[in-house]
Structure formats: C-alpha cells, structure tokens
XYZ file of C-alpha atoms in Angstrom:
285
model
C 0.000 0.000 0.000
C 1.346 3.419 -0.985
C 0.395 6.168 1.442
C 0.852 9.853 0.630
C 1.031 12.379 3.455
C 0.060 15.882 2.373
C 2.039 18.584 4.188
C 2.818 22.275 3.884
C 6.045 24.075 4.811
C 4.764 25.028 8.274
C 4.487 21.351 9.216
C 8.271 21.369 9.583
C 8.582 24.355 11.930
C 8.183 22.373 15.155
C 10.561 19.558 16.058
C 7.834 17.473 17.711
C 5.679 17.472 14.581
C 8.627 16.502 12.366
C 9.370 13.631 14.737
C 5.755 12.502 14.602
C 5.855 12.470 10.788
C 9.019 10.344 10.960
C 7.298 7.887 13.285
C 4.342 7.662 10.906
C 6.773 6.826 8.097
C 8.683 4.248 10.144
C 5.442 2.650 11.349
C 4.089 2.369 7.826
C 7.280 0.686 6.626
C 7.182 -1.808 9.511
C 3.630 -2.660 8.476
C 4.689 -3.243 4.876
C 3.588 0.079 3.362
C 5.337 3.106 1.886
C 4.778 6.564 3.357
C 5.761 9.584 1.301
C 5.533 13.253 2.238
C 4.028 15.287 -0.580
C 3.277 18.965 -1.068
C 0.983 20.536 -3.660
C 2.528 18.351 -6.350
C 0.289 15.560 -5.088
C -2.504 17.119 -7.137
C -0.594 16.029 -10.241
C 0.565 12.565 -9.198
C -2.100 11.301 -6.814
C -2.671 8.282 -9.053
C 0.635 6.917 -7.684
C -0.896 6.435 -4.223
C -3.543 4.261 -2.661
C -4.454 6.548 0.237
C -3.834 10.086 1.461
C -3.174 11.324 4.992
C -3.608 15.086 5.364
C -1.481 16.801 7.990
C -1.709 20.363 6.672
C -4.328 22.727 8.077
C -7.749 21.923 6.666
C -10.338 24.431 5.496
C -12.661 24.464 2.450
C -10.606 27.405 1.136
C -7.224 25.699 1.559
C -5.287 23.323 -0.679
C -5.810 20.494 1.820
C -9.521 20.472 0.984
C -8.790 20.251 -2.735
C -6.455 17.326 -2.027
C -9.168 15.600 -0.019
C -11.825 16.078 -2.710
C -9.525 14.866 -5.468
C -8.544 11.801 -3.461
C -12.205 10.946 -2.940
C -13.013 11.421 -6.618
C -10.191 9.000 -7.421
C -11.621 6.549 -4.853
C -8.647 6.792 -2.507
C -8.921 6.343 1.245
C -8.380 9.819 2.713
C -8.042 11.219 6.219
C -9.470 13.872 6.574
C -12.444 13.351 4.291
C -13.928 16.434 2.683
C -17.235 16.114 4.537
C -15.508 16.266 7.911
C -13.475 19.260 6.776
C -16.615 21.165 5.731
C -18.437 20.450 8.984
C -15.560 21.024 11.393
C -14.601 24.265 9.657
C -17.991 25.673 10.673
C -18.658 25.782 14.410
C -22.344 26.429 13.786
C -22.619 23.218 11.761
C -20.814 21.296 14.511
C -23.102 22.803 17.149
C -26.243 21.648 15.379
C -24.814 18.175 14.745
C -24.025 17.757 18.444
C -27.272 19.321 19.592
C -29.304 16.924 17.464
C -27.576 14.007 19.212
C -28.132 15.555 22.683
C -24.408 15.910 23.312
C -23.838 18.063 26.428
C -22.270 21.431 25.569
C -21.893 24.771 27.314
C -25.059 26.838 26.917
C -24.766 28.312 23.417
C -26.610 30.881 21.312
C -26.104 31.854 17.673
C -26.463 35.545 16.907
C -27.182 36.775 13.378
C -27.659 40.491 14.063
C -26.578 43.118 16.561
C -30.238 43.754 17.450
C -30.476 40.444 19.334
C -27.081 40.744 20.991
C -27.949 42.390 24.322
C -30.960 40.171 25.062
C -29.043 37.004 24.189
C -26.071 37.986 26.314
C -28.327 38.647 29.309
C -29.694 35.107 28.948
C -26.210 33.609 29.131
C -24.698 36.017 31.635
C -21.176 37.464 31.762
C -18.432 36.673 31.173
C -19.179 34.790 27.977
C -17.146 33.377 25.110
C -17.531 34.760 21.592
C -16.583 32.542 18.656
C -16.435 33.163 14.941
C -17.810 30.101 13.084
C -14.548 29.458 11.216
C -12.081 30.052 14.042
C -9.166 27.721 14.875
C -6.237 27.546 17.300
C -8.097 29.989 19.601
C -8.051 32.663 16.879
C -11.329 34.604 16.749
C -12.291 33.143 20.113
C -12.526 35.872 22.737
C -14.091 36.547 26.127
C -16.441 39.429 26.853
C -16.899 40.649 30.421
C -19.630 43.181 29.660
C -21.844 44.444 26.871
C -19.363 47.081 25.717
C -16.655 44.456 25.162
C -19.168 42.074 23.604
C -20.437 44.637 21.112
C -16.902 45.532 20.027
C -15.909 41.881 19.538
C -19.080 40.909 17.676
C -18.896 43.885 15.312
C -15.321 42.892 14.440
C -16.189 39.215 13.994
C -19.192 40.005 11.801
C -16.909 41.605 9.242
C -15.819 38.075 8.344
C -18.979 36.110 9.150
C -22.742 36.607 9.078
C -23.133 35.034 12.509
C -21.258 34.461 15.756
C -21.606 31.998 18.584
C -22.049 33.159 22.170
C -21.198 30.503 24.725
C -21.351 30.100 28.468
C -17.914 30.589 30.020
C -16.600 27.590 31.951
C -13.300 28.353 33.716
C -11.190 25.201 34.032
C -7.460 24.542 34.556
C -7.340 22.321 31.467
C -9.330 20.938 28.528
C -9.514 17.250 27.790
C -8.440 16.300 24.261
C -9.533 12.848 23.146
C -8.381 11.619 19.733
C -10.975 9.484 17.977
C -10.487 7.433 14.809
C -13.305 5.550 13.081
C -15.476 5.994 16.154
C -12.884 4.671 18.621
C -10.733 6.702 21.028
C -7.014 6.256 20.262
C -5.340 8.747 22.612
C -6.138 11.106 25.465
C -4.448 14.062 27.102
C -5.003 17.256 29.017
C -4.276 20.610 27.403
C -3.403 22.885 30.310
C -4.546 26.502 30.373
C -1.400 28.691 30.601
C -1.006 30.692 33.801
C -2.718 34.035 33.450
C -4.798 32.909 30.459
C -8.125 31.190 29.828
C -7.502 29.518 26.446
C -5.056 26.802 25.403
C -3.375 29.322 23.122
C -3.506 32.712 24.754
C -1.759 36.045 25.135
C -0.282 36.763 28.539
C 1.539 40.063 28.936
C 1.257 40.638 25.153
C 3.139 37.384 24.583
C 1.642 34.374 22.792
C 1.751 31.305 25.023
C 0.608 27.692 24.717
C -0.417 25.505 27.617
C 1.498 22.300 28.368
C 0.246 18.880 27.301
C -0.139 16.009 29.761
C -0.781 12.668 28.082
C -2.931 10.095 29.867
C -3.298 6.429 29.020
C -6.732 5.735 27.587
C -7.348 2.952 30.093
C -7.039 5.521 32.882
C -9.657 8.024 31.778
C -13.277 7.815 32.965
C -15.503 5.614 30.818
C -18.111 8.377 30.610
C -15.528 10.790 29.200
C -14.375 8.316 26.577
C -17.928 7.494 25.501
C -18.807 11.170 25.188
C -15.816 11.748 22.919
C -16.659 8.743 20.743
C -20.341 9.708 20.512
C -19.375 13.264 19.532
C -17.052 12.051 16.778
C -19.787 9.826 15.337
C -21.960 12.922 14.923
C -19.450 14.153 12.328
C -18.248 10.988 10.570
C -15.785 8.109 10.853
C -12.525 10.004 10.310
C -9.849 11.273 12.687
C -11.019 13.889 15.188
C -9.798 15.701 18.277
C -12.624 16.176 20.758
C -12.166 19.026 23.249
C -14.105 18.553 26.475
C -14.511 20.677 29.589
C -14.790 19.001 32.990
C -16.865 21.480 35.000
C -18.653 20.938 38.311
C -18.299 17.188 37.958
C -19.812 17.005 34.462
C -18.387 16.851 30.922
C -19.198 19.297 28.134
C -17.990 19.165 24.523
C -16.611 22.503 23.372
C -15.048 21.575 20.019
C -14.797 18.786 17.463
C -11.665 19.242 15.362
C -10.799 17.393 12.206
C -7.053 17.034 11.554
C -6.100 17.089 15.258
C -2.576 17.898 16.366
C -0.236 14.917 16.790
C 3.205 15.774 18.098
C 5.842 13.411 19.428
C 6.172 13.726 23.179
C 2.684 15.182 23.514
C -0.400 13.342 22.285
C 1.495 10.079 21.709
C 3.322 9.778 25.046
C 0.937 7.355 26.772
C -0.710 5.897 23.662
C 2.082 5.328 21.102
C -0.079 2.751 19.331
C -1.986 5.643 17.733
C 0.501 5.624 14.835
C -0.200 2.008 13.969
C -3.954 2.536 14.273
C -3.903 5.460 11.849
C -1.710 3.642 9.327
C -4.026 0.638 9.564
C -7.038 2.863 8.854
C -5.266 4.329 5.818
C -4.334 0.912 4.467
C -7.690 -0.829 4.851
C-alpha cells in the first residue's frame, strides 16, 4: 500500500511534529507500506498512491480540501475526508450536529444580528465566550466581560462572518483532548490553560503562550468521558477527530470537534504510542 502524506512548509517548523511524521513513516514501513511526504505536487501525481493522509491545516478554502476532494473522486482512502473538513470548519454546523444528538455542551446561542445581541447575552450572563464560526487555534475566540466588550468583539467578527456563537464561560485549569479514529478513542491528554490565560493558546503580557500537554493512558480516563468523545465524533463521521471537552462541576461538556487534530511526538502520543499504527491501519484498509 502506498500512502501519501500531504504537508505544507509550516508542518516542519516544530521539532515534535517533524518527529511525529518520521514515526508515521517508520510505522508504515514496519507494516509493509510506503509513506511519502508530498506537497501541492500531489494534485498532479495522486494516481501513484492508494491513500492520502492530510497533515496540513484543513479548510474548504485551503489546498488540503482540494487534495481531499480529489482523493475521494479517485476513490482513494483519505483522512481527513472532505465532509468532515466542511463540517468542522464551521462551528455552527458542529453545534447543530451535536445538539441533534443531545451531546452536552456549554449553553450556546447563535447571533445573526446586533439587534439580538444584548438580550441574548443577558440570557447567558457574563463573562461569555464569543466565537467566529470558522475560528481555529483559539483565533477569533474571545471573552467578553460586559456588553461594551461584547459589542466591540461581535462587530469585528461580523466583518468576516454573518453570525457568531455566544457561549457560556466555563473556567477550568485544562481541557480534555480525546483523539478518535473511526469511532474509537485512540489517545487522550489534558491541554493545560497557561497561567494568566483562559484559552489553550492565549496572550499573557502581550506574549503568545501555549499551555502544556499532559498525556494520559486511555485505560485511565473515565468511561463516561471516553464514551462522550466517541459519541461526539460519530456525529461528524468516521474520520480522525480531536474532541475538546470541559470538565466542570463534575460534568463533561464538549466545546469543540476538530478534524485534523494535532499529533506531536512527546505530547499526544506519550501514553498511547499505538496511535501511529492505528492510523496507518485505517489508511491501508
């Protein structure tokens, strides 16, 4: 089986991600497959490969989406599939998918005009989280402590989107991240909130900071947490997802479903190194 891994130049900026890509390659070879890193040239020679693993950032406007669509049209196995990319790139679409399945989430409202902003905010209470539908890596995700801040944030966000999400704020020291592949959890970890911040990626003292990652063996996480992550992933599809979950007042709440989740050596894989073999197996089936 010939596996192509679509990457962009930024995939090589962090040592841990480069190491993870090397482990994917080594794992594939041990399992009797080839694993080749490819850039945009894959659009011209995709017929050489049997499956495609996308590691570059996914978005319907990015090359990764074109790669996914082309792979599907050529009947290749592809992770991430284009359907998952479309859904996960729109937080409103994800919200409705999860809501339909009665997945517990922070109290959420979708606002389409400034006229409904004040009333909706009063329902949720302050502080509250404001999200643009196509945000990622904590970009265009901000906290409003009062109506003045909220109005300023929403006006700015609505320059790039016709709607925004307002969400109940749940302060926690970390977010759970559960990796799910084909409906089954394959790794788990805690993404710590950096000191002085409230998001995984935040600005503290005008400096961008990321919280640490603490990996946890899947067998050691609560069964209820694992089931919630797996049920949430099934609402989207059968691909590879990173489910972000808040543990608040003894209960679990899904805050995000991400396609193309981060996998870095020494982080997500520390306690569940078998994730590499499971992903290669999914690509080669």
